[in-house]
Structure formats: C-alpha cells, structure tokens
PDB file of C-alpha atoms and ligand atoms in Angstrom:
ATOM      1  CA  MET A  21      -0.099   0.030  -0.043  1.00 61.00           C
ATOM      2  CA  ALA A  22       1.035   3.674  -0.597  1.00 81.00           C
ATOM      3  CA  GLU A  23       2.472   5.590   2.307  1.00 93.00           C
ATOM      4  CA  ALA A  24      -0.141   7.318   4.310  1.00 98.00           C
ATOM      5  CA  LYS A  25      -1.013  10.961   3.626  1.00 98.00           C
ATOM      6  CA  LEU A  26       0.508  13.264   6.042  1.00 98.00           C
ATOM      7  CA  ILE A  27      -1.854  15.493   7.777  1.00 98.00           C
ATOM      8  CA  ASP A  28      -0.349  18.887   8.215  1.00 98.00           C
ATOM      9  CA  GLY A  29      -1.582  20.324  11.514  1.00 98.00           C
ATOM     10  CA  LYS A  30       0.583  23.309  11.112  1.00 98.00           C
ATOM     11  CA  ALA A  31      -0.895  24.506   7.985  1.00 98.00           C
ATOM     12  CA  ILE A  32      -4.459  23.519   8.982  1.00 98.00           C
ATOM     13  CA  ALA A  33      -3.730  25.640  12.331  1.00 98.00           C
ATOM     14  CA  GLU A  34      -2.484  28.452  10.229  1.00 98.00           C
ATOM     15  CA  ALA A  35      -5.539  28.620   8.176  1.00 98.00           C
ATOM     16  CA  LEU A  36      -7.715  28.425  11.324  1.00 98.00           C
ATOM     17  CA  ARG A  37      -5.858  31.145  12.796  1.00 98.00           C
ATOM     18  CA  ARG A  38      -6.226  33.555   9.810  1.00 98.00           C
ATOM     19  CA  ASP A  39     -10.088  32.910   9.934  1.00 98.00           C
ATOM     20  CA  ILE A  40     -10.059  33.645  13.551  1.00 98.00           C
ATOM     21  CA  ALA A  41      -8.073  36.774  12.975  1.00 98.00           C
ATOM     22  CA  GLY A  42     -10.929  37.968  10.549  1.00 98.00           C
ATOM     23  CA  GLY A  43     -13.575  37.190  13.372  1.00 98.00           C
ATOM     24  CA  ALA A  44     -11.651  38.874  16.012  1.00 98.00           C
ATOM     25  CA  ALA A  45     -11.096  42.094  13.990  1.00 98.00           C
ATOM     26  CA  ARG A  46     -15.224  42.101  13.383  1.00 98.00           C
ATOM     27  CA  PHE A  47     -15.800  41.588  17.160  1.00 98.00           C
ATOM     28  CA  ALA A  48     -13.244  44.488  18.183  1.00 98.00           C
ATOM     29  CA  ALA A  49     -14.959  46.730  15.614  1.00 98.00           C
ATOM     30  CA  LYS A  50     -18.574  46.008  16.926  1.00 98.00           C
ATOM     31  CA  ALA A  51     -17.619  45.729  20.763  1.00 98.00           C
ATOM     32  CA  GLY A  52     -15.159  48.677  20.648  1.00 98.00           C
ATOM     33  CA  ARG A  53     -12.678  46.414  22.363  1.00 98.00           C
ATOM     34  CA  PRO A  54     -10.625  43.359  21.475  1.00 98.00           C
ATOM     35  CA  ALA A  55     -11.640  39.862  22.978  1.00 98.00           C
ATOM     36  CA  GLY A  56      -9.671  39.264  26.018  1.00 98.00           C
ATOM     37  CA  LEU A  57      -8.084  36.015  27.150  1.00 98.00           C
ATOM     38  CA  ALA A  58      -6.417  35.696  30.613  1.00 98.00           C
ATOM     39  CA  VAL A  59      -3.982  32.964  31.247  1.00 98.00           C
ATOM     40  CA  VAL A  60      -2.884  32.169  34.632  1.00 98.00           C
ATOM     41  CA  LEU A  61       0.237  30.351  35.344  1.00 98.00           C
ATOM     42  CA  VAL A  62       1.198  29.209  38.979  1.00 98.00           C
ATOM     43  CA  GLY A  63       4.850  28.181  39.544  1.00 97.00           C
ATOM     44  CA  GLU A  64       7.816  27.760  37.176  1.00 95.00           C
ATOM     45  CA  ASP A  65       7.165  24.516  35.216  1.00 95.00           C
ATOM     46  CA  PRO A  66       9.412  24.965  32.068  1.00 94.00           C
ATOM     47  CA  ALA A  67       7.049  23.234  29.756  1.00 93.00           C
ATOM     48  CA  SER A  68       4.175  25.258  31.050  1.00 96.00           C
ATOM     49  CA  GLN A  69       6.151  28.445  30.628  1.00 96.00           C
ATOM     50  CA  VAL A  70       6.746  27.627  27.079  1.00 95.00           C
ATOM     51  CA  TYR A  71       3.199  27.030  26.302  1.00 95.00           C
ATOM     52  CA  VAL A  72       1.985  30.147  28.107  1.00 97.00           C
ATOM     53  CA  LYS A  73       4.363  32.278  26.063  1.00 97.00           C
ATOM     54  CA  SER A  74       3.189  30.770  22.887  1.00 97.00           C
ATOM     55  CA  LYS A  75      -0.485  31.212  23.608  1.00 97.00           C
ATOM     56  CA  ALA A  76       0.247  35.020  24.572  1.00 98.00           C
ATOM     57  CA  ARG A  77       1.882  35.523  21.344  1.00 98.00           C
ATOM     58  CA  GLN A  78      -0.593  33.888  19.078  1.00 98.00           C
ATOM     59  CA  THR A  79      -3.465  35.563  21.056  1.00 98.00           C
ATOM     60  CA  VAL A  80      -1.883  38.996  20.188  1.00 98.00           C
ATOM     61  CA  GLU A  81      -1.172  38.024  16.507  1.00 98.00           C
ATOM     62  CA  ALA A  82      -4.821  37.084  16.203  1.00 98.00           C
ATOM     63  CA  GLY A  83      -5.938  40.524  17.200  1.00 98.00           C
ATOM     64  CA  MET A  84      -7.136  39.716  20.727  1.00 98.00           C
ATOM     65  CA  ARG A  85      -5.943  40.945  24.075  1.00 98.00           C
ATOM     66  CA  SER A  86      -3.698  38.825  26.274  1.00 98.00           C
ATOM     67  CA  ILE A  87      -3.642  39.156  29.977  1.00 98.00           C
ATOM     68  CA  GLU A  88      -1.055  37.105  31.932  1.00 98.00           C
ATOM     69  CA  HIS A  89      -1.236  36.458  35.569  1.00 98.00           C
ATOM     70  CA  ARG A  90       1.853  34.696  37.270  1.00 98.00           C
ATOM     71  CA  LEU A  91       1.657  33.276  40.761  1.00 98.00           C
ATOM     72  CA  PRO A  92       4.505  31.889  42.680  1.00 98.00           C
ATOM     73  CA  ALA A  93       4.678  28.025  43.165  1.00 97.00           C
ATOM     74  CA  ASP A  94       3.684  28.381  46.810  1.00 97.00           C
ATOM     75  CA  ALA A  95       0.701  30.536  46.185  1.00 98.00           C
ATOM     76  CA  ALA A  96      -2.402  29.847  48.646  1.00 98.00           C
ATOM     77  CA  GLN A  97      -5.596  28.263  47.130  1.00 98.00           C
ATOM     78  CA  GLY A  98      -7.456  31.436  48.371  1.00 98.00           C
ATOM     79  CA  ASP A  99      -5.175  33.740  46.305  1.00 98.00           C
ATOM     80  CA  LEU A 100      -5.877  31.653  43.212  1.00 98.00           C
ATOM     81  CA  MET A 101      -9.521  31.535  43.878  1.00 98.00           C
ATOM     82  CA  ALA A 102      -9.466  35.389  44.437  1.00 98.00           C
ATOM     83  CA  LEU A 103      -8.004  36.126  41.111  1.00 98.00           C
ATOM     84  CA  ILE A 104     -10.287  33.620  39.340  1.00 98.00           C
ATOM     85  CA  ALA A 105     -13.241  35.563  40.969  1.00 98.00           C
ATOM     86  CA  ARG A 106     -11.736  38.938  39.832  1.00 98.00           C
ATOM     87  CA  LEU A 107     -11.401  37.690  36.144  1.00 98.00           C
ATOM     88  CA  ASN A 108     -14.954  36.277  36.312  1.00 98.00           C
ATOM     89  CA  ARG A 109     -16.295  39.799  37.125  1.00 98.00           C
ATOM     90  CA  ASP A 110     -13.994  41.728  34.674  1.00 98.00           C
ATOM     91  CA  ASP A 111     -16.212  42.405  31.639  1.00 98.00           C
ATOM     92  CA  ALA A 112     -13.212  42.937  29.299  1.00 98.00           C
ATOM     93  CA  ILE A 113     -12.039  39.282  29.922  1.00 98.00           C
ATOM     94  CA  ASP A 114     -13.859  36.909  27.641  1.00 98.00           C
ATOM     95  CA  GLY A 115     -11.782  33.788  28.410  1.00 98.00           C
ATOM     96  CA  ILE A 116      -9.816  32.250  31.351  1.00 98.00           C
ATOM     97  CA  LEU A 117      -7.262  29.572  31.087  1.00 98.00           C
ATOM     98  CA  VAL A 118      -5.330  28.256  34.217  1.00 98.00           C
ATOM     99  CA  GLN A 119      -2.426  26.423  32.926  1.00 98.00           C
ATOM    100  CA  LEU A 120      -2.184  22.728  34.157  1.00 96.00           C
ATOM    101  CA  PRO A 121      -0.816  21.084  35.770  1.00 95.00           C
ATOM    102  CA  LEU A 122      -1.013  23.227  39.003  1.00 97.00           C
ATOM    103  CA  PRO A 123       1.537  22.664  41.946  1.00 97.00           C
ATOM    104  CA  GLN A 124       0.558  19.465  43.907  1.00 96.00           C
ATOM    105  CA  SER A 125      -0.644  21.672  47.053  1.00 97.00           C
ATOM    106  CA  LEU A 126      -3.434  23.196  45.199  1.00 98.00           C
ATOM    107  CA  ASP A 127      -6.857  21.691  44.208  1.00 98.00           C
ATOM    108  CA  ALA A 128      -7.143  21.991  40.553  1.00 98.00           C
ATOM    109  CA  GLY A 129     -10.799  20.606  40.667  1.00 98.00           C
ATOM    110  CA  ALA A 130     -11.937  23.372  42.767  1.00 98.00           C
ATOM    111  CA  VAL A 131      -9.952  25.996  40.528  1.00 98.00           C
ATOM    112  CA  ILE A 132     -11.629  24.682  37.398  1.00 98.00           C
ATOM    113  CA  GLU A 133     -15.135  24.835  39.158  1.00 98.00           C
ATOM    114  CA  ALA A 134     -14.564  28.355  40.226  1.00 98.00           C
ATOM    115  CA  ILE A 135     -14.223  29.606  36.594  1.00 99.00           C
ATOM    116  CA  ASP A 136     -17.353  31.040  34.970  1.00 98.00           C
ATOM    117  CA  PRO A 137     -18.482  28.365  32.568  1.00 98.00           C
ATOM    118  CA  ALA A 138     -19.099  31.105  29.830  1.00 98.00           C
ATOM    119  CA  LYS A 139     -15.389  32.199  30.165  1.00 98.00           C
ATOM    120  CA  ASP A 140     -14.022  28.401  30.317  1.00 98.00           C
ATOM    121  CA  VAL A 141     -12.038  28.450  27.136  1.00 98.00           C
ATOM    122  CA  ASP A 142     -10.370  25.035  28.080  1.00 98.00           C
ATOM    123  CA  GLY A 143     -14.008  23.375  28.353  1.00 98.00           C
ATOM    124  CA  PHE A 144     -12.826  21.642  31.592  1.00 98.00           C
ATOM    125  CA  HIS A 145     -15.681  23.048  33.739  1.00 98.00           C
ATOM    126  CA  PRO A 146     -18.164  20.233  34.603  1.00 98.00           C
ATOM    127  CA  VAL A 147     -20.998  22.305  33.161  1.00 98.00           C
ATOM    128  CA  ASN A 148     -19.351  22.535  29.893  1.00 98.00           C
ATOM    129  CA  ALA A 149     -18.287  18.728  30.085  1.00 98.00           C
ATOM    130  CA  GLY A 150     -22.064  17.934  30.792  1.00 98.00           C
ATOM    131  CA  ARG A 151     -23.310  20.150  27.897  1.00 98.00           C
ATOM    132  CA  LEU A 152     -20.845  18.401  25.419  1.00 98.00           C
ATOM    133  CA  MET A 153     -22.214  15.094  26.580  1.00 97.00           C
ATOM    134  CA  THR A 154     -25.708  16.172  26.171  1.00 97.00           C
ATOM    135  CA  GLY A 155     -25.190  17.884  22.767  1.00 96.00           C
ATOM    136  CA  ALA A 156     -25.997  21.473  24.015  1.00 97.00           C
ATOM    137  CA  PRO A 157     -23.825  24.219  22.946  1.00 96.00           C
ATOM    138  CA  SER A 158     -20.753  24.513  24.941  1.00 97.00           C
ATOM    139  CA  LEU A 159     -17.105  25.543  25.034  1.00 98.00           C
ATOM    140  CA  VAL A 160     -15.323  22.370  23.815  1.00 98.00           C
ATOM    141  CA  PRO A 161     -11.814  21.269  25.064  1.00 98.00           C
ATOM    142  CA  CYS A 162      -9.168  22.504  22.682  1.00 98.00           C
ATOM    143  CA  THR A 163      -7.021  19.361  21.843  1.00 98.00           C
ATOM    144  CA  PRO A 164     -10.085  17.123  21.320  1.00 98.00           C
ATOM    145  CA  LEU A 165     -11.516  19.786  18.910  1.00 98.00           C
ATOM    146  CA  GLY A 166      -8.189  19.920  17.235  1.00 98.00           C
ATOM    147  CA  CYS A 167      -8.332  16.253  16.623  1.00 98.00           C
ATOM    148  CA  VAL A 168     -11.626  16.137  15.129  1.00 98.00           C
ATOM    149  CA  LEU A 169     -10.831  18.947  12.744  1.00 98.00           C
ATOM    150  CA  LEU A 170      -7.696  17.100  11.648  1.00 98.00           C
ATOM    151  CA  ALA A 171      -9.684  13.883  11.057  1.00 99.00           C
ATOM    152  CA  LYS A 172     -12.447  15.809   9.147  1.00 98.00           C
ATOM    153  CA  SER A 173      -9.741  17.396   6.954  1.00 98.00           C
ATOM    154  CA  VAL A 174      -9.147  14.111   5.287  1.00 98.00           C
ATOM    155  CA  SER A 175     -12.767  12.841   5.643  1.00 98.00           C
ATOM    156  CA  PRO A 176     -15.277  15.412   5.739  1.00 98.00           C
ATOM    157  CA  SER A 177     -17.761  13.093   7.067  1.00 98.00           C
ATOM    158  CA  LEU A 178     -16.981  10.612  10.006  1.00 98.00           C
ATOM    159  CA  ARG A 179     -20.264   9.095   9.740  1.00 98.00           C
ATOM    160  CA  GLY A 180     -20.554   5.367  10.727  1.00 98.00           C
ATOM    161  CA  LEU A 181     -16.615   5.162  11.218  1.00 98.00           C
ATOM    162  CA  GLU A 182     -15.408   3.055  13.801  1.00 99.00           C
ATOM    163  CA  ALA A 183     -13.344   5.248  16.117  1.00 99.00           C
ATOM    164  CA  VAL A 184     -11.037   3.862  18.850  1.00 99.00           C
ATOM    165  CA  VAL A 185      -9.758   6.357  21.258  1.00 99.00           C
ATOM    166  CA  VAL A 186      -6.875   4.999  23.212  1.00 98.00           C
ATOM    167  CA  GLY A 187      -6.789   7.001  26.731  1.00 98.00           C
ATOM    168  CA  ARG A 188      -9.520   8.232  28.952  1.00 98.00           C
ATOM    169  CA  SER A 189      -8.535  11.454  30.346  1.00 97.00           C
ATOM    170  CA  ASN A 190     -10.857  14.405  31.171  1.00 97.00           C
ATOM    171  CA  ILE A 191      -8.810  16.492  28.947  1.00 97.00           C
ATOM    172  CA  VAL A 192      -8.552  14.362  25.884  1.00 98.00           C
ATOM    173  CA  GLY A 193      -9.833  10.893  25.725  1.00 98.00           C
ATOM    174  CA  LYS A 194     -13.394  11.380  27.178  1.00 98.00           C
ATOM    175  CA  PRO A 195     -14.091  14.556  25.457  1.00 98.00           C
ATOM    176  CA  VAL A 196     -12.765  13.630  22.114  1.00 98.00           C
ATOM    177  CA  ALA A 197     -14.918  10.406  22.282  1.00 98.00           C
ATOM    178  CA  GLN A 198     -18.026  12.761  23.004  1.00 98.00           C
ATOM    179  CA  LEU A 199     -17.010  14.650  20.019  1.00 98.00           C
ATOM    180  CA  LEU A 200     -16.721  11.647  17.699  1.00 98.00           C
ATOM    181  CA  LEU A 201     -19.892  10.321  18.899  1.00 98.00           C
ATOM    182  CA  ALA A 202     -21.675  13.596  17.809  1.00 98.00           C
ATOM    183  CA  GLU A 203     -20.137  13.105  14.368  1.00 98.00           C
ATOM    184  CA  ASP A 204     -21.775   9.837  14.220  1.00 98.00           C
ATOM    185  CA  CYS A 205     -18.908   7.463  14.791  1.00 98.00           C
ATOM    186  CA  THR A 206     -19.261   4.261  16.617  1.00 99.00           C
ATOM    187  CA  VAL A 207     -16.845   5.053  19.536  1.00 98.00           C
ATOM    188  CA  THR A 208     -14.770   2.637  21.702  1.00 98.00           C
ATOM    189  CA  ILE A 209     -12.682   4.204  24.633  1.00 98.00           C
ATOM    190  CA  ALA A 210      -9.787   1.830  25.396  1.00 98.00           C
ATOM    191  CA  HIS A 211      -7.455   2.319  28.267  1.00 97.00           C
ATOM    192  CA  SER A 212      -4.425   0.748  30.259  1.00 91.00           C
ATOM    193  CA  ARG A 213      -6.786  -2.043  31.388  1.00 96.00           C
ATOM    194  CA  THR A 214      -8.358  -2.855  28.065  1.00 98.00           C
ATOM    195  CA  ARG A 215      -7.865  -6.518  27.088  1.00 98.00           C
ATOM    196  CA  ASP A 216      -6.361  -7.154  23.786  1.00 98.00           C
ATOM    197  CA  LEU A 217      -5.690  -3.726  23.030  1.00 98.00           C
ATOM    198  CA  PRO A 218      -3.989  -4.358  19.732  1.00 98.00           C
ATOM    199  CA  ASP A 219      -7.047  -6.150  18.540  1.00 98.00           C
ATOM    200  CA  VAL A 220      -9.281  -3.393  19.575  1.00 98.00           C
ATOM    201  CA  VAL A 221      -7.218  -0.783  17.678  1.00 98.00           C
ATOM    202  CA  ARG A 222      -7.279  -3.112  14.639  1.00 98.00           C
ATOM    203  CA  ARG A 223     -10.986  -2.545  14.239  1.00 98.00           C
ATOM    204  CA  ALA A 224     -10.728   1.352  13.865  1.00 98.00           C
ATOM    205  CA  ASP A 225     -11.218   3.490  10.771  1.00 99.00           C
ATOM    206  CA  LEU A 226     -10.055   6.208  13.028  1.00 99.00           C
ATOM    207  CA  VAL A 227      -7.649   5.986  15.783  1.00 99.00           C
ATOM    208  CA  VAL A 228      -6.901   8.624  18.502  1.00 99.00           C
ATOM    209  CA  ALA A 229      -4.109   7.920  20.515  1.00 98.00           C
ATOM    210  CA  ALA A 230      -3.889   9.940  23.727  1.00 98.00           C
ATOM    211  CA  VAL A 231      -2.156   7.853  26.323  1.00 97.00           C
ATOM    212  CA  GLY A 232       1.287   9.636  26.851  1.00 96.00           C
ATOM    213  CA  ARG A 233       3.424   6.573  26.228  1.00 97.00           C
ATOM    214  CA  PRO A 234       5.935   6.941  23.744  1.00 97.00           C
ATOM    215  CA  GLU A 235       5.267   4.860  20.570  1.00 98.00           C
ATOM    216  CA  MET A 236       3.125   2.455  22.239  1.00 98.00           C
ATOM    217  CA  VAL A 237       0.614   2.039  19.179  1.00 98.00           C
ATOM    218  CA  ARG A 238       2.388  -0.135  16.778  1.00 98.00           C
ATOM    219  CA  GLY A 239       2.177  -0.237  13.040  1.00 98.00           C
ATOM    220  CA  ASP A 240       0.549  -3.687  12.994  1.00 98.00           C
ATOM    221  CA  TRP A 241      -2.170  -2.473  15.210  1.00 98.00           C
ATOM    222  CA  ILE A 242      -3.439  -0.253  12.414  1.00 98.00           C
ATOM    223  CA  LYS A 243      -6.083  -1.256   9.829  1.00 98.00           C
ATOM    224  CA  PRO A 244      -4.932  -0.484   6.333  1.00 98.00           C
ATOM    225  CA  GLY A 245      -6.248   2.815   5.318  1.00 98.00           C
ATOM    226  CA  ALA A 246      -7.333   3.831   8.903  1.00 98.00           C
ATOM    227  CA  ILE A 247      -6.908   7.604   9.865  1.00 99.00           C
ATOM    228  CA  VAL A 248      -4.528   7.962  12.803  1.00 99.00           C
ATOM    229  CA  ILE A 249      -4.262  10.820  14.956  1.00 99.00           C
ATOM    230  CA  ASP A 250      -1.500  11.064  17.417  1.00 98.00           C
ATOM    231  CA  VAL A 251      -1.908  13.397  20.513  1.00 98.00           C
ATOM    232  CA  GLY A 252       1.208  12.183  22.240  1.00 97.00           C
ATOM    233  CA  ILE A 253       4.099  14.502  22.731  1.00 95.00           C
ATOM    234  CA  ASN A 254       6.832  12.628  24.472  1.00 95.00           C
ATOM    235  CA  ARG A 255      10.452  13.655  24.649  1.00 93.00           C
ATOM    236  CA  VAL A 256      12.802  10.497  24.301  1.00 94.00           C
ATOM    237  CA  ALA A 257      16.543  10.420  24.860  1.00 91.00           C
ATOM    238  CA  GLN A 258      18.646  10.534  21.997  1.00 87.00           C
ATOM    239  CA  ASP A 259      22.546   9.935  21.776  1.00 79.00           C
ATOM    240  CA  GLY A 260      24.361  13.290  22.461  1.00 78.00           C
ATOM    241  CA  GLY A 261      21.333  15.456  22.011  1.00 78.00           C
ATOM    242  CA  LYS A 262      18.508  16.949  24.193  1.00 79.00           C
ATOM    243  CA  GLY A 263      16.245  14.176  23.052  1.00 90.00           C
ATOM    244  CA  ARG A 264      13.546  13.931  20.250  1.00 94.00           C
ATOM    245  CA  LEU A 265       9.728  14.342  20.256  1.00 95.00           C
ATOM    246  CA  VAL A 266       7.867  11.285  19.411  1.00 97.00           C
ATOM    247  CA  GLY A 267       4.089  10.471  19.670  1.00 98.00           C
ATOM    248  CA  ASP A 268       1.996   7.730  21.080  1.00 98.00           C
ATOM    249  CA  VAL A 269       2.071   5.989  17.665  1.00 98.00           C
ATOM    250  CA  ALA A 270       5.206   4.343  16.086  1.00 98.00           C
ATOM    251  CA  PHE A 271       5.063   6.872  13.124  1.00 98.00           C
ATOM    252  CA  GLU A 272       7.168   5.169  10.585  1.00 98.00           C
ATOM    253  CA  GLU A 273       5.733   1.788  10.992  1.00 98.00           C
ATOM    254  CA  ALA A 274       2.169   3.134  11.124  1.00 98.00           C
ATOM    255  CA  ARG A 275       2.594   5.462   7.976  1.00 98.00           C
ATOM    256  CA  SER A 276       3.112   2.522   5.794  1.00 97.00           C
ATOM    257  CA  VAL A 277      -0.272   1.012   6.820  1.00 98.00           C
ATOM    258  CA  ALA A 278      -2.546   4.095   7.526  1.00 98.00           C
ATOM    259  CA  GLY A 279      -4.432   6.012   4.788  1.00 98.00           C
ATOM    260  CA  ALA A 280      -3.589   9.265   6.583  1.00 98.00           C
ATOM    261  CA  ILE A 281      -1.626  10.255   9.779  1.00 98.00           C
ATOM    262  CA  THR A 282      -0.577  13.347  11.693  1.00 98.00           C
ATOM    263  CA  PRO A 283       3.217  13.699  12.550  1.00 98.00           C
ATOM    264  CA  VAL A 284       4.627  14.647  15.582  1.00 98.00           C
ATOM    265  CA  PRO A 285       5.546  17.453  16.159  1.00 97.00           C
ATOM    266  CA  GLY A 286       3.448  19.170  13.481  1.00 98.00           C
ATOM    267  CA  GLY A 287       0.181  17.520  13.870  1.00 98.00           C
ATOM    268  CA  VAL A 288      -2.205  17.889  16.719  1.00 98.00           C
ATOM    269  CA  GLY A 289       0.193  20.293  18.650  1.00 97.00           C
ATOM    270  CA  PRO A 290      -0.392  23.582  16.646  1.00 97.00           C
ATOM    271  CA  MET A 291      -4.071  22.846  16.531  1.00 98.00           C
ATOM    272  CA  THR A 292      -4.722  23.163  20.288  1.00 98.00           C
ATOM    273  CA  ILE A 293      -3.646  26.896  20.515  1.00 97.00           C
ATOM    274  CA  ALA A 294      -5.735  27.673  17.403  1.00 98.00           C
ATOM    275  CA  CYS A 295      -8.583  26.097  19.132  1.00 98.00           C
ATOM    276  CA  LEU A 296      -8.173  28.100  22.101  1.00 98.00           C
ATOM    277  CA  LEU A 297      -8.354  31.179  20.082  1.00 98.00           C
ATOM    278  CA  ARG A 298     -11.502  29.924  18.417  1.00 98.00           C
ATOM    279  CA  ASN A 299     -12.975  29.238  21.883  1.00 98.00           C
ATOM    280  CA  THR A 300     -12.097  32.783  23.081  1.00 98.00           C
ATOM    281  CA  LEU A 301     -13.612  34.404  20.031  1.00 98.00           C
ATOM    282  CA  GLU A 302     -16.820  32.247  20.564  1.00 98.00           C
ATOM    283  CA  ALA A 303     -16.860  32.988  24.287  1.00 98.00           C
ATOM    284  CA  ALA A 304     -16.507  36.795  23.357  1.00 98.00           C
ATOM    285  CA  GLY A 305     -19.416  36.459  20.806  1.00 98.00           C
ATOM    286  CA  ARG A 306     -21.734  34.552  23.244  1.00 98.00           C
ATOM    287  CA  ARG A 307     -21.163  36.750  26.455  1.00 97.00           C
ATOM    288  CA  THR A 308     -21.730  39.969  24.469  1.00 97.00           C
ATOM    289  CA  GLY A 309     -24.245  38.854  21.866  1.00 97.00           C
ATOM    290  CA  ILE A 310     -22.073  40.065  18.918  1.00 94.00           C
ATOM    291  CA  ALA A 311     -21.930  37.223  16.346  1.00 77.00           C
TER     292      ALA A 311
HETATM  293  N1  GUN B   3      -1.716  21.885  29.963  1.00 92.96           N
HETATM  294  C1  GUN B   3      -1.460  21.065  28.947  1.00 92.96           C
HETATM  295  N2  GUN B   3      -2.537  21.148  28.170  1.00 92.96           N
HETATM  296  C2  GUN B   3      -3.284  21.945  28.756  1.00 92.96           C
HETATM  297  C3  GUN B   3      -4.560  22.579  28.244  1.00 92.96           C
HETATM  298  O1  GUN B   3      -5.137  22.323  27.095  1.00 92.96           O
HETATM  299  N3  GUN B   3      -5.011  23.489  28.964  1.00 92.96           N
HETATM  300  C4  GUN B   3      -4.472  23.820  30.135  1.00 92.96           C
HETATM  301  N4  GUN B   3      -5.175  24.797  30.905  1.00 92.96           N
HETATM  302  N5  GUN B   3      -3.406  23.257  30.644  1.00 92.96           N
HETATM  303  C5  GUN B   3      -2.806  22.614  29.921  1.00 92.96           C
END
C-alpha cells in the first residue's frame, strides 16, 4: 500500500488562525474592544512557561488581548480563587485559562469549578463537560476539537466510522470520544486495562492515541487505510542530543499502513492553541451577543 497522507497540522492551524483573526477584527470593531484572554500560570514549570508564552503571542497575533497572571509556586488556594473571581467579574475578559498542571498543594478541580463556565475556554468545567455530553452548545476542550478538525480535513464526514480512542483522560480521551459520537462515529474508549488492546485498535477506521506513552501504538495495530491522530508529545533520550519528540504512535511503522496520519511534532500540537483562540472568540461573541 502507498504511504499514508501526512495531515499537516501546522498548515491547517495557520488557516484556522487566519479565519479567527478576521472574526476577531470584526468583534473588536463592533464591541469597541478586542476579545480578551486571561492566562494564569502558577509556578515555574518550564514546559508550562513555553506553552503560556506561545499562547500569549498567538493571541496577540490574532488581534485579541492577552493578559497574563503569574503566581508563585507556593501561592495559597485562596489567592488563586480570589484571582479567578476577579477575572470572572471583569467584563473585558472573555476567556480564562489556568495552565495545568498546578502545583500539588493546590486543588485543581476546585479552581476549574470556580471559573465562570461562559469564560471556560478550556472546556474543562463540569457544566461544559455536561453540555458536551448532552449535545448542548458548549465550550469544547481545545485538543479534542483539534483532533476532530484534523480527521475531518481528510474525511469531511466521519459518519459510521469505527473510532477507537486510546486514553480516557478528562482533558483528551473522554471529550474526544464525545465529539466523535456527535459526528456519528461508533466509539470505543480503550485504556490501560483494556484486554487485547492491539485487536481493539485493529477494528478502527479512526484511531486517536492519547495515552502519553512513547510509540505504544504499533504499525501492526493499524487497519490498512485508517486515519491515525496522534496526540502524544513525548521526549525520548537520543545520543548526544537533548532528546527528540515522538508521539504515542510508532510513526514510521504506522505510516506504511495508515491512510492518513498526523506527524509529531506538527500534527495535533499546533491545533490546540488555534482552537483556544477559536474558543476565546466564541466566548466573546456569546457573552456580548456580538456574532
Ligand atoms: N496543560 C497542557 N495542556 C493544557 C490545556 O489544554 N489547557 C490547560 N489549561 N493546561 C494545559
């Protein structure tokens, strides 16, 4: 079989950001202010600092306002809750994102529940999770949304496809399964306790791998012609270097079997922030009644 088509997440995210920039300019003209995204970073986690910087840059490039709040790693729960309450009340803030993971000493669940669901651009609040499950309009988690947009870039209708999601996290596995169900897929959620995982994955016309284990999904697990969306970003050691990034799928093996596959990096990763910008603009529109 011919090599799989590469799904270019970078290019698709760029096109999406251009679209959003148009919408953001129209919003700013009508509202008399740009859409605003507040990002809260607690502590000094280096990966989180990189993400937050990238989010801020892309927010501004899309014509929106970025507000960053940094708290020390030993910040008290009460300080963080007070900041969220202030951002909830601030009319010029349309989206609030608290970068995860939070330091161990903080209760992330309580922080997420404190965010106004109308400003919850991560889509992690139980109200948005519940709305997604019941099919009501909601803010949808960014990475899952990116996965579905990438799958639809090669197959505009996903109706009737057997989809297997590997991973059951609240951030990716569970919400991506809900989105695929809404696209009329037949959805299986597999996880670390699933029996005969390779055989389960072999049934899939569409595989979403979101387990955080480098190259766990092997080429001989993939049904010929399947669409493979790899959410994993794992740094693995490499002689003499600072390591290389690999996904949850053994890419070289899988690309000779799959019909289409996302690379790592350059697949799902770039879509996440683009979807965050989309959610921010959507939240701004809904809150203000400006379409
Ligand atoms: N940390 C890693 N990914 C995410 C994300 O999508 N949202 C937030 N808030 N934190 C993250």
